[in-house]
Every structure is written in C-alpha cells, then in structure tokens.
C-alpha cells in the first residue's frame, strides 16, 4: 500500500482525521489510503482559492501558461509511473492507460500551455453608434472542479487547464474511487506554481469518500463556477443547489448513445464501433454506443457478427496485452450493471454474455441484449458498463425516433456508405455530438450534452465559455 495522501490547501498538505481505502479493481487489493475530507476541508480549500483569486487573475497569461506547461513536463517525467498507476487505480487496459488515461491528458496540458492570450479577447466591431468597444473574457473567480472515475486525469485536466489559463483559481475534487492520478496532477501544479512564485492557492485539492466535499464546493459562496462530470442524478442535484448563487455550470452528464445502422452500412465497421462498449474501459464511457438501431434488413446478420465478437473477448488482467475486457471500477458498479441486465431478462430481452470471466475482480461479463424495444429499461437507462443492446428499425424515420426516445442527448453515430443520407439522419438526432462512420471525436471541437446529458461545452477553446464572463467596455470616440 502506498503512503497516506492528504488534501493540498494553498500548497500545504492538510491531514484529515480519517482515511478511506482505494483498491485495484482487478486484484481487489488496497493500493492507497486517501484523506477522507468533508465540508471543513472543502471550505478550507475554497477559502484558499478565494484568497489567491485576485493575485492569480492579475498574473500574466504567459506565466499562467508556463505553470500549466511545467506541470505537464513534471508529469511527463513520471509517464511510466502514471501509466502503471492508471492501471491499478482505474482498472484500464495498458493501451487505454497509455493513450487516453495519461497520454491524452499530457497532450491537453501541452496544448493549453501554448495557446494565445488573444483567446481572452472576443472579436467585436471597434466602433458603433459613436462608441468604441472591446469585449474581453473575465475569470469567474473560483472554480470547483469535480471529476469522474472513468478518466480521472484527462477529465480533470480538461477542467483545470482552461480555468487556470483564463485566470481562475481552482479546487479539485476527484471521484472517490480512483483519486491517485488527480493527486499527482495537484502535486505537479503546486510545484509549478512555486517555481513561478505564483500564489499557491491558485490550485487546491480535497479528497473524500462521500458526497460532502463536493456538495460543500457547490454551496460555498466564494465558488463562482462548478465544472462537474458524472451522473445525471448528481448533476441534477448540483444544478438545483447552485441556483441560489447563480453559479456558472459546466455539467457533463450521462448518455445512452445510439448507433444507427442503415441498410448500406459497412457491418465490419459497425461491429468495430459497437464493440467499443466491451473493449474500451468496459463501457465506462458516457459516449459509448450503447444502443445499436439496425435496419431490419441487416439486423439479424449484425447480431450474428456481434455474438461472434462477444465470444472472442478475453476478460482478464488489465496488464496483460491479450485482455480485451477489464473489470468495472467497483463492486457497487458491477452490481448496478448486473441489476440492469437482470431487468432486461425480466422484461423479455434475450441476454448473451461472454464466458470465462475471472472469479476475482469487479467483472461483469460483456453482454449483448437483443429482442428489446425502445421502451425497455435497458434501452433507456445508462449502464456505464459492457452492455450493448440491439433493436431493429424499418426506416430512417423509425431509427431516428428510437434514437431520440431517451432523456439523454450526448453522442450518437450513423453508419452508412451514403454520406448524404447519413448527414440527413445525423441532422435529425437530438444529441450534441454525432459521428458518421466513426466513434472518434475531435478534442478541439465543442463537447457536452443536450437534455439530461448536461449543460455547457468543453473541448478546445469552447471551454472558456464556462469559465469566464464576457465583459463589454465602451467609451466615446474622439
């Protein structure tokens, strides 16, 4: 077990009276004892961030960029260690840990360390109605950053890098299941702040096993914005709690992605996309293609192909290159997925599961559910696990209706060899992101959700919209 970790308040460790254990999802062994903070720790972090707010906002953008870049360099020096930590902390396959858990996060830090200060000035007509005018982005002040358990480092970097770039101070609160990568980020940022002589309170960290520290940040009067990635249930509570303070919100919430398969689709490509729900972090991704809506003419063949793919999966040690499907983050999440699958059986669905699943670790076998209609619970509720549902559609109109028949609106896909027809279907889908013949996304484009999938957008410079206020300044000409 590693040494006990502490909160970081204005650069100094704050010991808690209690800790909680963090476990490896595959071995089920304790890998760290982490400070179990509550409201008092969160209040101390918010107060430190508020005290540093004005000094950090006055710090030149060039210095802010150097802090972000230096933190990235410090983490780069620890890349191999961080990859191993990501495997143990999140249960990710080594390839996913290398490319996404760590690699993509470091790339995003490098990106924000190079962006122009001009992003904080918004183009406007220089003179109108006899008044000269400028529009600038002003920091909101203190941003509470609450990250999820699936990609803890990448998600937290996506929050704190633009917030710090824009001149905000931050309080980081990682998900309780796997906080260790975020702790490493906090340590690197604090070291970078010291190297620049910048205010230590610009970056603070509080950890905890329960909801208290996150709730305290949402309620704290000095916190001007909340950036949260997680479940729709918790996001709704944050929305409600933040309303009295009129806080800025960036809420990246749940999804129940639809993959629409037209009759002319490349089924090999469809299988490669759909099985990502089994092979990329065991479906613990909000943008996973959870519902496959296949044209009736190709439905049966597609199901056969998916069952063949299911039979070829290897559930096992994330460190083993042969492993395709890893455990879920916790016993609680495993049981939740199992209950949803049991419910699908009870509602008349046909459930196909992978074989040879280890008896230790928080595994739920990769699952294919067929013979379910759009109203089935398993077609409506986010599994956040290795579960793919397939249902037929008789036309594009029916496929669109099924795709849009959930409360979510995050990411959908359309597969078709006819790009014009695919674009037509994509334009009718009620989601914030749509992929055509791909499940990939571009990090520079806006990312977020509609309906119950969230509020606001991250991705590239679009993230600045959630972390700044637009300030118009005018004066008479002449």
XYZ file of C-alpha atoms in Angstrom:
478
model
C 0.000 0.000 0.000
C 1.241 3.497 -0.791
C 1.632 6.191 1.828
C -1.443 8.014 3.009
C -2.325 11.024 0.872
C -3.526 14.385 2.170
C -5.536 17.328 0.937
C -3.485 20.140 -0.631
C -4.560 23.592 0.515
C -2.572 26.562 -0.837
C 0.368 24.253 -1.437
C 0.399 22.685 2.022
C -0.813 19.214 2.978
C -3.847 19.152 5.226
C -4.175 15.951 7.194
C -7.595 14.532 7.811
C -8.603 12.641 10.908
C -9.831 9.725 8.812
C -8.875 7.994 5.573
C -10.510 5.555 3.204
C -9.015 2.771 1.109
C -8.583 2.817 -2.658
C -8.500 -0.620 -4.278
C -7.245 -2.091 -7.551
C -10.395 -3.195 -9.456
C -8.652 -6.322 -10.756
C -6.755 -7.581 -7.712
C -9.187 -6.060 -5.185
C -6.142 -5.148 -3.113
C -5.797 -1.838 -1.274
C -3.335 0.405 -3.101
C -3.652 3.640 -1.111
C -5.167 5.298 1.923
C -6.650 8.652 0.980
C -7.755 11.540 3.153
C -11.486 11.356 3.718
C -12.469 15.001 3.792
C -15.813 16.589 4.401
C -17.246 20.077 4.424
C -14.483 21.588 6.564
C -11.749 20.506 4.135
C -13.728 21.815 1.164
C -14.371 25.116 2.942
C -10.648 25.493 3.665
C -9.816 24.808 0.013
C -12.422 27.279 -1.243
C -11.175 29.940 1.180
C -7.601 29.457 -0.007
C -8.697 29.711 -3.631
C -10.674 32.864 -2.878
C -7.672 34.436 -1.128
C -5.488 33.786 -4.191
C -8.161 34.821 -6.685
C -7.140 38.423 -7.343
C -3.402 37.730 -7.440
C -3.800 34.860 -9.895
C -6.177 36.852 -12.109
C -3.526 39.602 -12.216
C -0.794 37.118 -13.120
C 0.191 37.494 -16.786
C -1.205 34.901 -19.147
C 2.361 33.988 -20.110
C 3.030 32.948 -16.519
C -0.203 31.007 -16.285
C 0.754 29.136 -19.446
C 4.189 28.333 -18.035
C 2.591 26.890 -14.898
C 0.358 24.641 -16.987
C 3.238 23.616 -19.236
C 5.647 22.986 -16.376
C 3.091 20.780 -14.634
C 2.797 18.813 -17.841
C 6.559 18.385 -18.027
C 6.704 17.155 -14.446
C 4.027 14.591 -15.196
C 5.738 13.632 -18.441
C 8.821 12.734 -16.412
C 6.597 10.336 -14.476
C 4.737 8.965 -17.509
C 5.611 5.283 -16.988
C 4.753 5.515 -13.305
C 1.456 7.239 -14.115
C 0.502 4.579 -16.645
C 1.058 1.863 -14.046
C -0.896 3.952 -11.561
C -3.767 4.360 -14.028
C -3.970 0.599 -14.483
C -4.038 -0.034 -10.748
C -6.307 2.894 -9.894
C -8.881 2.751 -12.717
C -8.544 -0.820 -13.963
C -7.848 0.373 -17.521
C -6.102 -1.826 -20.071
C -2.482 -0.785 -20.590
C -3.208 0.510 -24.098
C -6.059 2.678 -22.786
C -3.951 3.836 -19.825
C -1.098 4.847 -22.117
C -3.115 6.563 -24.832
C -6.085 8.062 -23.017
C -5.717 7.997 -19.249
C -2.242 9.558 -19.409
C -1.162 10.387 -22.966
C -4.211 12.449 -23.912
C -4.113 14.297 -20.583
C -0.468 15.306 -21.055
C -1.194 16.398 -24.620
C -4.006 18.620 -23.357
C -1.717 20.281 -20.814
C 0.812 20.979 -23.590
C -1.972 22.382 -25.744
C -3.182 24.879 -23.146
C 0.392 25.942 -22.386
C 0.793 27.162 -25.965
C -2.490 28.958 -26.646
C -2.558 32.656 -27.383
C -3.629 35.209 -24.812
C -5.734 36.598 -27.646
C -8.350 33.957 -26.859
C -9.365 36.124 -23.918
C -10.389 38.941 -26.274
C -13.572 38.397 -28.271
C -13.873 40.000 -31.724
C -16.297 42.930 -31.860
C -16.931 45.927 -34.071
C -14.360 48.516 -32.936
C -16.765 51.473 -33.282
C -20.551 51.606 -33.419
C -23.048 54.391 -32.643
C -20.175 56.707 -31.750
C -18.761 54.353 -29.143
C -15.538 52.409 -29.238
C -15.872 48.986 -27.676
C -13.993 45.884 -26.691
C -15.163 42.536 -25.380
C -12.903 40.572 -23.060
C -13.207 37.381 -21.055
C -13.035 37.917 -17.303
C -12.464 34.969 -14.925
C -15.428 33.965 -12.787
C -13.126 33.640 -9.745
C -13.060 30.253 -8.018
C -13.969 27.134 -9.981
C -14.879 23.882 -8.246
C -13.718 21.020 -10.476
C -15.341 17.649 -9.746
C -14.099 14.837 -11.964
C -15.429 11.324 -12.749
C -13.884 7.944 -12.105
C -13.626 6.681 -15.673
C -10.877 9.008 -16.960
C -9.870 10.934 -13.838
C -6.692 12.662 -15.048
C -7.930 13.516 -18.541
C -11.231 14.874 -17.264
C -9.586 16.941 -14.527
C -7.001 18.402 -16.913
C -9.862 19.357 -19.238
C -11.338 21.350 -16.362
C -8.375 22.968 -14.641
C -6.240 23.854 -17.680
C -8.754 26.250 -19.295
C -9.861 27.527 -15.892
C -6.298 28.409 -14.891
C -5.485 29.791 -18.347
C -8.446 32.174 -18.004
C -7.261 33.429 -14.604
C -9.458 31.418 -12.264
C -8.293 29.648 -9.150
C -9.462 26.066 -8.711
C -10.419 23.487 -6.136
C -10.101 19.939 -7.421
C -12.324 17.180 -6.072
C -11.667 13.809 -7.750
C -14.063 10.880 -7.752
C -13.519 8.785 -4.611
C -12.946 5.501 -6.426
C -9.643 6.454 -8.116
C -8.188 9.799 -6.971
C -4.486 8.984 -7.297
C -3.879 10.409 -10.779
C -5.607 13.655 -9.811
C -3.461 13.826 -6.682
C -0.394 13.583 -8.937
C -1.774 16.446 -11.051
C -2.309 18.609 -7.968
C 1.252 17.953 -6.815
C 2.664 18.879 -10.225
C 0.636 22.082 -10.460
C 1.677 23.107 -6.964
C 5.339 22.558 -7.814
C 4.905 24.596 -11.000
C 3.262 27.427 -9.058
C 6.194 27.503 -6.626
C 8.677 27.639 -9.493
C 6.979 30.760 -10.838
C 6.460 32.407 -7.462
C 2.734 32.364 -8.213
C 0.084 32.240 -5.495
C -0.097 28.717 -4.088
C -3.816 29.000 -3.501
C -4.434 29.020 -7.253
C -4.657 25.205 -7.097
C -6.174 23.237 -4.232
C -7.205 19.627 -3.741
C -9.690 17.959 -1.448
C -10.483 14.238 -1.463
C -13.253 12.261 0.176
C -15.165 9.004 0.041
C -18.575 10.640 0.141
C -20.556 13.489 -1.345
C -19.883 16.046 1.394
C -16.814 17.838 -0.044
C -18.339 18.180 -3.496
C -21.621 19.427 -2.079
C -19.736 21.931 0.064
C -17.994 23.356 -3.012
C -21.316 23.770 -4.787
C -22.760 25.584 -1.760
C -19.717 27.722 -0.933
C -20.379 31.440 -1.535
C -16.834 32.057 -2.804
C -17.118 29.448 -5.566
C -18.275 31.123 -8.767
C -18.496 28.113 -11.061
C -18.800 24.353 -10.872
C -17.421 22.028 -13.520
C -18.759 18.521 -12.961
C -18.541 15.316 -14.958
C -20.599 12.403 -13.711
C -24.094 11.007 -13.443
C -27.246 12.846 -14.401
C -28.634 12.157 -10.918
C -25.792 14.028 -9.215
C -25.686 16.696 -11.929
C -29.337 17.477 -11.320
C -28.657 17.966 -7.612
C -25.751 20.288 -8.426
C -27.974 22.273 -10.787
C -30.545 22.678 -8.024
C -28.022 23.548 -5.316
C -26.130 26.042 -7.477
C -29.237 28.004 -8.455
C -29.451 30.306 -5.411
C -25.894 31.512 -6.016
C -26.383 31.839 -9.793
C -23.160 29.903 -10.271
C -21.773 29.186 -13.712
C -22.178 25.500 -14.541
C -20.487 23.063 -16.862
C -22.256 19.733 -16.381
C -21.114 16.785 -18.489
C -23.581 14.058 -17.572
C -24.858 10.679 -18.682
C -25.582 9.295 -22.108
C -27.287 6.408 -23.856
C -25.668 6.673 -27.246
C -27.448 5.383 -30.347
C -25.572 3.797 -33.236
C -27.868 3.947 -36.259
C -27.066 1.294 -38.848
C -28.528 1.935 -42.292
C -29.069 -0.932 -44.734
C -25.988 0.030 -46.760
C -23.611 0.266 -43.780
C -20.239 -1.444 -43.644
C -21.031 -4.054 -40.999
C -17.365 -4.676 -40.230
C -17.072 -1.004 -39.283
C -20.301 -1.207 -37.289
C -19.029 -4.162 -35.267
C -15.736 -2.366 -34.622
C -17.655 0.658 -33.350
C -20.279 -1.159 -31.302
C -17.837 -3.469 -29.550
C -16.014 -0.462 -28.108
C -18.606 -0.742 -25.336
C -16.918 -4.023 -24.406
C -13.271 -3.296 -25.156
C -12.697 0.368 -24.274
C -12.771 0.504 -20.491
C -15.660 -1.970 -20.331
C -18.212 0.589 -21.430
C -17.415 3.001 -18.592
C -17.603 5.879 -21.049
C -20.511 8.286 -21.364
C -20.177 8.330 -25.178
C -20.236 4.555 -25.578
C -22.516 3.260 -28.392
C -24.923 1.516 -26.047
C -27.940 1.162 -28.366
C -27.486 -0.277 -31.850
C -30.502 0.540 -34.018
C -30.124 -1.599 -37.114
C -32.118 -1.562 -40.313
C -34.293 -4.677 -40.320
C -32.612 -5.950 -43.496
C -29.211 -6.239 -41.760
C -30.321 -6.709 -38.143
C -30.035 -10.488 -37.968
C -26.646 -10.623 -39.694
C -25.345 -7.902 -37.403
C -26.483 -9.785 -34.305
C -24.638 -12.888 -35.516
C -21.474 -10.852 -36.027
C -21.763 -9.225 -32.627
C -22.235 -12.610 -30.961
C -19.102 -13.846 -32.706
C -17.218 -10.807 -31.420
C -18.612 -11.412 -27.936
C -17.313 -14.982 -27.965
C -13.838 -13.744 -28.850
C -13.426 -11.380 -25.903
C -10.842 -12.013 -23.201
C -11.735 -10.831 -19.688
C -8.650 -10.570 -17.539
C -5.717 -8.677 -16.107
C -5.514 -5.119 -17.497
C -1.733 -5.532 -17.568
C -1.950 -8.492 -19.979
C -1.861 -7.394 -23.652
C -4.243 -10.252 -24.519
C -7.000 -8.784 -22.330
C -9.826 -7.071 -24.174
C -12.312 -6.522 -21.327
C -11.422 -5.255 -17.882
C -13.247 -5.106 -14.538
C -15.565 -2.315 -13.570
C -14.376 0.301 -11.110
C -16.095 -1.148 -8.027
C -18.329 -3.816 -6.622
C -21.123 -1.251 -6.420
C -20.936 -0.524 -10.144
C -20.711 -4.221 -11.005
C -23.880 -4.899 -9.033
C -25.647 -1.971 -10.664
C -24.880 -3.274 -14.155
C -25.942 -6.787 -13.132
C -29.283 -5.455 -11.899
C -29.913 -3.674 -15.205
C -29.126 -6.848 -17.168
C -31.356 -8.930 -14.886
C -34.096 -6.418 -15.535
C -33.644 -6.846 -19.294
C -34.237 -10.587 -18.905
C -37.310 -9.954 -16.781
C -38.706 -7.625 -19.456
C -38.372 -10.307 -22.131
C -34.993 -9.473 -23.638
C -32.571 -12.132 -24.811
C -29.269 -11.810 -22.976
C -25.994 -13.136 -24.363
C -22.940 -12.966 -22.094
C -19.263 -13.675 -22.562
C -17.717 -16.738 -20.946
C -14.553 -17.368 -18.937
C -14.836 -14.325 -16.685
C -12.385 -14.292 -13.741
C -13.777 -15.036 -10.297
C -11.866 -12.169 -8.702
C -12.010 -8.528 -9.672
C -15.109 -6.406 -10.236
C -16.035 -8.038 -13.554
C -19.380 -8.029 -15.241
C -19.262 -10.168 -18.383
C -19.587 -8.326 -21.665
C -23.268 -8.524 -22.569
C -25.360 -8.340 -25.729
C -29.105 -7.771 -25.296
C -31.468 -8.445 -28.185
C -35.245 -8.704 -28.631
C -35.858 -5.454 -26.756
C -37.930 -2.483 -27.818
C -37.045 1.166 -27.339
C -39.145 1.396 -24.179
C -37.204 -1.320 -22.313
C -35.363 -0.132 -19.217
C -32.038 -1.396 -20.564
C -32.621 0.788 -23.662
C -33.451 3.823 -21.565
C -31.036 3.819 -18.625
C -27.289 4.304 -18.833
C -25.454 1.114 -17.897
C -21.937 2.555 -17.730
C -20.731 -0.967 -18.258
C -20.085 -3.540 -21.014
C -23.678 -3.796 -22.257
C -24.790 -3.384 -25.883
C -28.458 -3.508 -26.919
C -29.629 -4.157 -30.479
C -33.075 -3.390 -31.850
C -34.400 -3.272 -35.438
C -35.839 -0.319 -37.332
C -37.823 -0.408 -40.572
C -36.746 3.011 -41.881
C -34.625 6.057 -41.203
C -37.659 7.733 -39.662
C -38.163 4.896 -37.190
C -34.443 4.740 -36.405
C -34.366 8.456 -35.620
C -37.479 8.159 -33.449
C -35.913 5.314 -31.457
C -32.585 7.127 -31.151
C -34.308 10.237 -29.795
C -36.601 8.343 -27.411
C -34.457 8.744 -24.297
C -33.917 11.592 -21.883
C -30.264 11.785 -22.961
C -28.623 13.687 -25.786
C -24.875 13.225 -25.683
C -23.337 11.303 -28.603
C -24.818 9.259 -31.425
C -23.403 7.663 -34.556
C -24.709 6.915 -38.033
C -23.159 4.241 -40.247
C -23.883 4.311 -43.978
C -21.986 4.236 -47.276
C -24.271 7.055 -48.477
C -22.758 10.122 -46.811
C -25.550 12.459 -47.888
C -28.162 10.144 -46.381
C -26.045 9.756 -43.226
C -25.776 13.537 -42.873
C -29.534 13.770 -43.224
C -30.057 11.287 -40.400
C -27.374 12.956 -38.267
C -29.111 16.325 -38.561
C -32.244 14.843 -37.006
C -30.591 13.241 -33.987
C -31.144 15.058 -30.685
C -27.580 14.786 -29.457
C -24.756 17.256 -29.098
C -22.217 15.138 -30.976
C -22.780 12.883 -33.968
C -20.200 10.665 -35.643
C -20.654 9.455 -39.196
C -18.958 6.094 -39.739
C -16.818 6.700 -36.662
C -16.970 6.693 -32.880
C -13.995 9.034 -32.603
C -14.218 12.676 -31.579
C -12.015 15.715 -32.027
C -10.662 17.291 -28.844
C -10.712 20.787 -30.386
C -14.450 20.760 -31.083
C -17.155 21.509 -28.506
C -18.163 18.607 -26.288
C -21.146 18.414 -23.986
C -24.736 17.303 -23.783
C -28.304 18.270 -24.507
C -31.383 17.329 -22.480
C -30.386 15.270 -19.412
C -26.838 14.896 -20.702
C -25.727 18.260 -19.438
C -25.204 21.993 -19.756
C -22.335 23.841 -21.389
C -19.452 22.736 -23.567
C -15.835 21.807 -23.053
C -13.412 20.955 -25.854
C -10.750 23.281 -27.220
C -11.240 26.967 -26.585
C -15.001 26.428 -26.247
C -14.329 25.522 -22.613
C -13.603 29.190 -21.909
C -17.307 29.947 -22.243
C -17.950 28.153 -18.953
C -15.019 29.633 -17.036
C -15.309 33.303 -17.998
C -17.770 36.143 -18.079
C -17.940 38.396 -21.143
C -17.115 41.998 -20.245
C -18.007 44.799 -22.653
C -16.084 48.074 -22.266
C -17.095 51.178 -24.221
C -16.020 54.807 -24.443
C -16.928 57.714 -26.716
C -14.790 58.116 -29.814
C -12.828 61.326 -30.278
